[in-house]
Amino acid sequence: MERSAQFQREAIEPREILQESDTDLRITWADGRVCSFQAAALRRACPCAQCVDEWTGERTLKPNAIADEVSIGDITTVGRYALNFRWSDGHQTGIYSFKYLRDLCEQA
Ligand SMILES: [Zn+2]
């Protein structure tokens, strides 16, 4: 059990967060897994209240509302648990927890 808990923690702890270009982000996790994220896909997965209905959990943001060319303007860390992106389309309210990012990567 303890070993499993340790693994879980390592899995959502980033060792390196690297913005490779305007549209590509790479996260290397403490457990060694490397995840590559593409800006448009990340932008479409924004978890904020403007993009997801807070009550139903339903995504209200339509994928085709986001241009494939959307890029990452800026990335800031939020505490020790999340990233906040400022996108080229001006959107910047999404808080992407490391757990959420890891889940997105595993689903891809
Ligand atoms: Zn959003």
PDB file of C-alpha atoms and ligand atoms in Angstrom, residues 43-52 59 61 87 91-96, ligand 1:
ATOM      1  CA  ARG A  43      -6.477  24.674 -24.886  1.00  0.00           C
ATOM      2  CA  ARG A  44      -9.502  22.546 -25.885  1.00  0.00           C
ATOM      3  CA  ALA A  45      -9.148  20.601 -22.639  1.00  0.00           C
ATOM      4  CA  CYS A  46      -9.257  23.772 -20.512  1.00  0.00           C
ATOM      5  CA  PRO A  47     -10.894  22.861 -17.193  1.00  0.00           C
ATOM      6  CA  CYS A  48     -12.087  26.359 -16.214  1.00  0.00           C
ATOM      7  CA  ALA A  49     -15.690  27.357 -15.457  1.00  0.00           C
ATOM      8  CA  GLN A  50     -16.031  29.112 -18.811  1.00  0.00           C
ATOM      9  CA  CYS A  51     -15.134  25.942 -20.680  1.00  0.00           C
ATOM     10  CA  VAL A  52     -16.766  23.302 -18.472  1.00  0.00           C
ATOM     11  CA  ARG A  59     -17.684  20.603 -21.591  1.00  0.00           C
ATOM     12  CA  LEU A  61     -16.279  24.765 -25.051  1.00  0.00           C
ATOM     13  CA  TRP A  87      -3.063  31.399 -24.520  1.00  0.00           C
ATOM     14  CA  HIS A  91      -7.885  32.933 -22.490  1.00  0.00           C
ATOM     15  CA  GLN A  92      -6.080  32.420 -19.186  1.00  0.00           C
ATOM     16  CA  THR A  93      -8.506  31.200 -16.549  1.00  0.00           C
ATOM     17  CA  GLY A  94      -7.699  27.494 -16.704  1.00  0.00           C
ATOM     18  CA  ILE A  95      -5.832  25.907 -13.803  1.00  0.00           C
ATOM     19  CA  TYR A  96      -4.395  22.604 -14.993  1.00  0.00           C
TER      20      TYR A  96
HETATM   21 ZN    ZN B   1     -11.192  27.750 -19.997  1.00  0.00          ZN
END
